[in-house]
XYZ file of C-alpha atoms in Angstrom:
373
model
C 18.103 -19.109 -25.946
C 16.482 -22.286 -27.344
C 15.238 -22.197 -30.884
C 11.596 -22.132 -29.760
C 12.082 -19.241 -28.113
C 13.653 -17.076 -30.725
C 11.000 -18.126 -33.237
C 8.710 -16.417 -30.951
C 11.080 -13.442 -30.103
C 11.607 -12.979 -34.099
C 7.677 -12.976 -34.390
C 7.276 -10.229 -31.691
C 9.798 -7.749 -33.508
C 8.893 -8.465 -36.466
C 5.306 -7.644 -35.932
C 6.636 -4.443 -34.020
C 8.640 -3.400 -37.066
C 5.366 -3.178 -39.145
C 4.666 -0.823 -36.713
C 7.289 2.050 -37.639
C 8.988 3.774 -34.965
C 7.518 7.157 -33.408
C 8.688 10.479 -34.726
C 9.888 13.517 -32.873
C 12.616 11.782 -30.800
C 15.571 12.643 -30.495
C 19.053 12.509 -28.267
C 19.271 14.955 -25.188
C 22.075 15.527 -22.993
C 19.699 17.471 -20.248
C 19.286 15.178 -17.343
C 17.508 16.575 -13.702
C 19.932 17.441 -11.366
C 21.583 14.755 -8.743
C 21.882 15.945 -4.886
C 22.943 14.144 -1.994
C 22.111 16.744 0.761
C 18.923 16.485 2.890
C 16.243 19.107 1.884
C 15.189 20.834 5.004
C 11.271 19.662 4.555
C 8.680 20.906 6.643
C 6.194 18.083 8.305
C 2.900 17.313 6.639
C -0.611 19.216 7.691
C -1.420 18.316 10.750
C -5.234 18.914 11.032
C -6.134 16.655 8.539
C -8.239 14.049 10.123
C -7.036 10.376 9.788
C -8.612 8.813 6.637
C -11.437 6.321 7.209
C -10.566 2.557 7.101
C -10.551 0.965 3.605
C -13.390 -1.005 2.237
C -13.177 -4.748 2.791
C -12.678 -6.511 -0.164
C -16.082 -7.329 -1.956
C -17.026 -8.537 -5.424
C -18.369 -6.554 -8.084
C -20.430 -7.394 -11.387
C -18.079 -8.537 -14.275
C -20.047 -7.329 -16.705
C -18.516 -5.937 -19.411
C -16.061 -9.508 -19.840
C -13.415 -7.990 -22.821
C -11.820 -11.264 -24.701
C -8.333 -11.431 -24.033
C -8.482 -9.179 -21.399
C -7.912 -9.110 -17.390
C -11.136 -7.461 -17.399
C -13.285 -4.061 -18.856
C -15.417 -1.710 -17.114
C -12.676 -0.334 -15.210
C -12.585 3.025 -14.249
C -9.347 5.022 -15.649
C -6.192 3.124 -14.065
C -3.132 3.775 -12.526
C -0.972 1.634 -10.631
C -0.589 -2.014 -11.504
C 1.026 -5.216 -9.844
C 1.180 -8.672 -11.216
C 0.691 -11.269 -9.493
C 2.825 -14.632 -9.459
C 0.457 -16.634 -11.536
C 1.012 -14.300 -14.379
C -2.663 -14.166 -14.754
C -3.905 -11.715 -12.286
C -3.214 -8.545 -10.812
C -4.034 -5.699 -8.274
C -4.803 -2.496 -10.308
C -5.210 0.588 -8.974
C -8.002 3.134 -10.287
C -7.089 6.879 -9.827
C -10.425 8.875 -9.202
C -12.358 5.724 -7.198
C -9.395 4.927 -4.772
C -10.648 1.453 -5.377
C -7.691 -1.287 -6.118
C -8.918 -4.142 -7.727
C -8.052 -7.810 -8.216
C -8.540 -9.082 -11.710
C -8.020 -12.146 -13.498
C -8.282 -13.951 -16.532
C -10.270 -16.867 -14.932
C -11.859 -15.169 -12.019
C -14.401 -13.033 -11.103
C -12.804 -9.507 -9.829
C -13.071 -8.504 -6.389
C -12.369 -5.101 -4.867
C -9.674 -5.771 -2.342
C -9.531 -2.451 -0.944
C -10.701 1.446 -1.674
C -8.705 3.990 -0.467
C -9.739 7.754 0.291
C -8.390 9.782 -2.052
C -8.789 13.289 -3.618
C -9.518 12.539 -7.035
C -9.415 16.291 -8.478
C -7.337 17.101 -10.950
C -4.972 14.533 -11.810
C -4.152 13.463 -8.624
C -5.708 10.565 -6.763
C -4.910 7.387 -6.004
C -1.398 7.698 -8.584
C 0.634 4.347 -7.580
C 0.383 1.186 -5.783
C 3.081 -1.671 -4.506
C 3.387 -4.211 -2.303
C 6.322 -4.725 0.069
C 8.878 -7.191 -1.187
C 8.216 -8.749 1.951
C 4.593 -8.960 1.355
C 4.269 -12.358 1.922
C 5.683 -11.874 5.305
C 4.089 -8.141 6.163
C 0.734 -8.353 4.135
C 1.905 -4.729 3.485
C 0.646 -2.315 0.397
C 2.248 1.357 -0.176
C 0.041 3.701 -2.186
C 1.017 7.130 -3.565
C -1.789 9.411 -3.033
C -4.196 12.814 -3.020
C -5.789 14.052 0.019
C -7.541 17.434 -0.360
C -4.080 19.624 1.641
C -1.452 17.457 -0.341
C -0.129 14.494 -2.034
C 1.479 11.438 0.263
C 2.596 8.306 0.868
C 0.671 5.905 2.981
C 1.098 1.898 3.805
C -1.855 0.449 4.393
C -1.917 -3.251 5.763
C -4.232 -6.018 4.974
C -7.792 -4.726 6.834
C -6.311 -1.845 8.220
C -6.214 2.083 8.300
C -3.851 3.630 5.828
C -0.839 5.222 7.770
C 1.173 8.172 6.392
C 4.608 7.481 5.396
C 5.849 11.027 4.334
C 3.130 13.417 4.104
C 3.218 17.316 2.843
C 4.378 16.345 -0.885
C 3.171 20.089 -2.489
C 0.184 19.371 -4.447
C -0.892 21.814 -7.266
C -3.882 21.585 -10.022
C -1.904 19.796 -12.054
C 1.636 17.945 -11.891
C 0.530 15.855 -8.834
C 1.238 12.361 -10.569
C 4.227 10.235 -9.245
C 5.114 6.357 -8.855
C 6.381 4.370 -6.241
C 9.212 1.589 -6.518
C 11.265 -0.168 -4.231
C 14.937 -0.755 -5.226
C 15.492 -3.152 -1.830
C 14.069 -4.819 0.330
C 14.169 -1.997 2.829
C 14.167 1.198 0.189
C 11.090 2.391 -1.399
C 11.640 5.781 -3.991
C 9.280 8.137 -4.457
C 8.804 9.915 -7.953
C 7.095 13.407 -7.097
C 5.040 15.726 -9.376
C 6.483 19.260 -9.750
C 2.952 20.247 -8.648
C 2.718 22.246 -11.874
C 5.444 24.988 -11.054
C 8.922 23.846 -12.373
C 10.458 26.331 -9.788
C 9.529 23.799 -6.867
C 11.297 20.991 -8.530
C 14.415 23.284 -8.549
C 13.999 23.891 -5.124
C 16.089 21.701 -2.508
C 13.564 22.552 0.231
C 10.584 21.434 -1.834
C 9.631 17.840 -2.234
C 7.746 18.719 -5.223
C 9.226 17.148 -8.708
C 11.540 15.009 -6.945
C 12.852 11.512 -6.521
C 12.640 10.708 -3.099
C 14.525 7.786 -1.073
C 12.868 6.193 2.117
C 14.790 3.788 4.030
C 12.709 2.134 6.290
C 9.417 2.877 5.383
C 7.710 1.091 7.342
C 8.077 3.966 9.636
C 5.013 5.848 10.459
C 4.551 9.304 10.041
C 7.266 11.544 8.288
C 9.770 8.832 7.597
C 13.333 10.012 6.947
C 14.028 10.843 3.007
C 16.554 11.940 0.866
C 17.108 13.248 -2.580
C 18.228 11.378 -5.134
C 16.938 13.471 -8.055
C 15.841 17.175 -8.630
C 13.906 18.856 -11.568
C 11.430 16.491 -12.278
C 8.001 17.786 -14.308
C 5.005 15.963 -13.935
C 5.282 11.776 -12.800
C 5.685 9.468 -15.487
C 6.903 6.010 -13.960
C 9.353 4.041 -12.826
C 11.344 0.735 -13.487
C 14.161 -1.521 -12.376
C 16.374 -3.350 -15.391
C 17.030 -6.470 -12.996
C 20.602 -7.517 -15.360
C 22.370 -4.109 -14.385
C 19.921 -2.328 -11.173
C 19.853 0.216 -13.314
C 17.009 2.463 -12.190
C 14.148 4.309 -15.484
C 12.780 7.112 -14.481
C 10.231 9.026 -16.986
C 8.443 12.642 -16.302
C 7.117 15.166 -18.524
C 8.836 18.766 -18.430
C 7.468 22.211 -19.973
C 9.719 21.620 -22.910
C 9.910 17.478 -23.724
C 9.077 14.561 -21.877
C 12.245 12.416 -20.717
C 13.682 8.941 -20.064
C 16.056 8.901 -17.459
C 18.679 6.268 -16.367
C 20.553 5.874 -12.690
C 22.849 3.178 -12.850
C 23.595 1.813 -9.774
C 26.509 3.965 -8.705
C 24.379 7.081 -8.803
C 25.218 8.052 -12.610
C 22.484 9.873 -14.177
C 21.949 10.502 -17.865
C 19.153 10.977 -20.091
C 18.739 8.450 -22.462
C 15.898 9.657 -24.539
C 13.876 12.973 -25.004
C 10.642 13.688 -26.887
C 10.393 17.441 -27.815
C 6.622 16.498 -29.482
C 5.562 15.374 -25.617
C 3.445 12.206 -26.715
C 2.442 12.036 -23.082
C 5.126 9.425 -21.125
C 3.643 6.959 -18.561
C 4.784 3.721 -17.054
C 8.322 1.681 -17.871
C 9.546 -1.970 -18.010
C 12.895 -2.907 -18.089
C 14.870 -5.859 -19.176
C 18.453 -6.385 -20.451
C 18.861 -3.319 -21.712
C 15.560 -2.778 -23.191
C 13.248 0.292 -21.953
C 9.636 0.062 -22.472
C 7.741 3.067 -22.216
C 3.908 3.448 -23.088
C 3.079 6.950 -24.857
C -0.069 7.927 -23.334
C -1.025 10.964 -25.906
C -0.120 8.832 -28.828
C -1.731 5.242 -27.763
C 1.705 3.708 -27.801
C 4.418 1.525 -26.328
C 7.682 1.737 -27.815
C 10.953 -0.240 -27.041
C 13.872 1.692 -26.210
C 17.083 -0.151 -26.938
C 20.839 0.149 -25.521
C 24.176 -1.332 -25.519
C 25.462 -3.706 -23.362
C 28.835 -2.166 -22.982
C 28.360 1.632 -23.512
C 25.039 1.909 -22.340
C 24.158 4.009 -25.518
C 20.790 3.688 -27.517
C 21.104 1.888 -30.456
C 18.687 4.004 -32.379
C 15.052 5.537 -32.560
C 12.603 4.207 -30.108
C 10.699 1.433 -32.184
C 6.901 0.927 -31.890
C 5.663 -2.502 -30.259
C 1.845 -1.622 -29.524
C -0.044 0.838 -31.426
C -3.512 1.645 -30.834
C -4.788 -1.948 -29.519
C -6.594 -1.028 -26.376
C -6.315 2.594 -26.761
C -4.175 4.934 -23.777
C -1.941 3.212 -21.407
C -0.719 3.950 -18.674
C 0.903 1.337 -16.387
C 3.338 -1.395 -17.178
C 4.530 -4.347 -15.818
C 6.212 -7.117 -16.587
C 4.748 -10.654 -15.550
C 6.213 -13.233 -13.486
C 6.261 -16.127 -17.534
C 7.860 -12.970 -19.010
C 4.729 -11.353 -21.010
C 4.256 -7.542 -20.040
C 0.828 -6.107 -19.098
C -0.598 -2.788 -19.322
C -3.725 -0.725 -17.761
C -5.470 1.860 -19.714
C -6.773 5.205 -18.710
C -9.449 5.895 -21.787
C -12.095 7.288 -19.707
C -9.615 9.972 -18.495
C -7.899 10.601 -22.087
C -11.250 11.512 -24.089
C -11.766 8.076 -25.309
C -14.340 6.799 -22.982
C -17.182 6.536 -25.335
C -15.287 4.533 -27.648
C -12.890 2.482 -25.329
C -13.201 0.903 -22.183
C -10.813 0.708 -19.249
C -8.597 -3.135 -19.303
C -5.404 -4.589 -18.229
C -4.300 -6.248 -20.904
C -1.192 -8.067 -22.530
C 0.959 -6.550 -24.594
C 1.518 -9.589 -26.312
C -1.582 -11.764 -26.577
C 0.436 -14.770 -28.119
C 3.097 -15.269 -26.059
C 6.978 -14.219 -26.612
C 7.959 -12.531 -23.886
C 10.022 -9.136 -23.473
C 11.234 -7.980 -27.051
C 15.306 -8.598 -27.121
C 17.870 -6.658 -27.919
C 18.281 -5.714 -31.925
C 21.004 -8.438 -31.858
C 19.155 -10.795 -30.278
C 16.373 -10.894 -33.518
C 17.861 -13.619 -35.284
């Protein structure tokens, strides 16, 4: 690491340290429960009509410009992807279906809206692009219709088409995320559709972490089960030095932050009995971000290189500044970038709806605690 670039490391942890670290956290050894059998899932509804076509993209009015911000006068967000120059993205908003492009220097656009059933806390949840998008033009979206919660792949101009439909949907517990962990693998964090018994329950897809191979697949595409016992969808994030999978979701009794190494191992590496309200994860050499939705905070979750173990209490890096976030993402340069979801969290009088940086000056994804000096 060149000197330049642990002066500006040191100055990101140290501001974070001003911070304090969140209370109520503790060590669990409870962990969701691996399976490797197929569930014996029954196929989707089938007389839902096909969804109308998405809207073509179109601008709309920046008009509420936020300094260094993507952009305000979202609606409340969901999923988020950055895009390669670092300073745009796609972001998703959950009630609207609309996914928007944003940008620092550039007017937004709304590239697509997608019919969704908005109720609850369901909608449009996640969004990703293939990670041969550049090949495919091909975008998967985790979603609410009115009969149940899905996965569709919608390509550039086109009709969304249902993946795997017939995920149980419920008046609450219907949020999930969407990640793929190769090229030809997309998972598929499911909501326990508020009743923890269905995530306990190998024939229910409901509060589960799903595996598609092949998903380009229309129409029921082949799964199995990598996880069981999920509560309601948090997010989910690759550590690209180990392929270690994060998984976070939000039980009856604590919300969790689960690792699955890349042999299958599963732990939990961190519990919160006081439920702050876990959302979306980035991951990087060992260090977890998580943003704390309840609380209006991101906090770093550190572990060691050789043991995997945390290293102590998960330490505050954003507090406040932009109010509740959800998504997270790290940027192509190395900054990370959030999405908010005020008007959905009982702030919308007081804060608007952004994607914004986590850190506006620069410096990258906080290191490792030995990495500070």
């Amino acid at each position: 690491m060149s000197r330049r670039r642990s002066l500006r490391v040191a100055a990101v942890v140290a501001s974070a340290a001003l911070l304090g670290i969140t209370g109520c956290a503790r060590f669990d050894s409870a962990q969701s429960q691996p399976f490797t059998t197929k569930p014996q899932m029954a196929p989707g509804p089938t007389s839902t009509p096909p969804p109308p076509a998405p809207l073509p993209a179109q601008p709309f009015p920046k008009a509420c410009p936020a300094q260094g911000v993507m952009q305000g006068c979202l609606e409340s967000t969901s999923g988020l992807i950055m895009l390669p120059d670092s300073q745009s993205a796609l972001v998703a908003e959950r009630v609207t279906g609309a996914v928007k492009q944003v940008a620092t220097r550039a007017e937004p656009f709304v590239k697509m809206t997608i019919p969704v059933d908005g109720s609850g806390d369901g909608g449009l949840m996640d969004i990703v692009q293939s990670p041969t998008y550049q090949q495919d033009r091909l975008t998967y979206a985790y979603i609410s219709t009115p009969t149940d919660n899905r996965v569709v792949r919608i390509a550039d101009g086109d009709v969304p088409k249902p993946i795997l439909t017939g995920i149980p949907k419920g008046a609450t517990g219907n949020t999930g995320s969407l990640v793929f962990t190769s090229p030809t693998t997309l998972m598929v964090q499911t909501g326990d559709a508020g009743d923890p018994a269905l995530a306990a329950d190998p024939g229910s897809m409901a509060g589960k972490l799903l595996r598609i191979e092949q998903p380009t697949t229309v129409n029921q595409a082949p799964t199995t089960t990598a996880l069981s016992g999920l509560g309601s969808g948090g997010g989910m994030c690759i550590d690209p030095s180990d392929e270690s999978l994060y998984v976070t979701d939000r039980t009856p009794t604590a919300d969790r932050l689960q690792r699955i190494t890349k042999d299958s191992k599963v732990s939990t590496v961190w519990s919160w009995p006081d439920r702050p309200g876990v959302a979306g994860c980035a991951a990087l050499d060992g260090t977890v971000l998580v943003n704390l939705v309840n609380t209006k905070q991101t906090v770093a979750v550190r572990m060691a290189p050789d043991t995997g173990a945390v290293t102590g209490e998960p330490e505050v890096v954003r507090k406040d500044q932009h109010g509740h976030a959800w998504a997270l993402q790290v940027a192509p340069d190395g900054n990370i970038w959030g999405a908010t979801v005020n008007k959905t969290s009982g702030d919308a009088e007081k804060l608007d709806d952004v994607v914004f940086p986590l850190f506006p000056q620069g410096g990258g994804f906080p290191r490792a605690n030995d990495e500070k000096t």
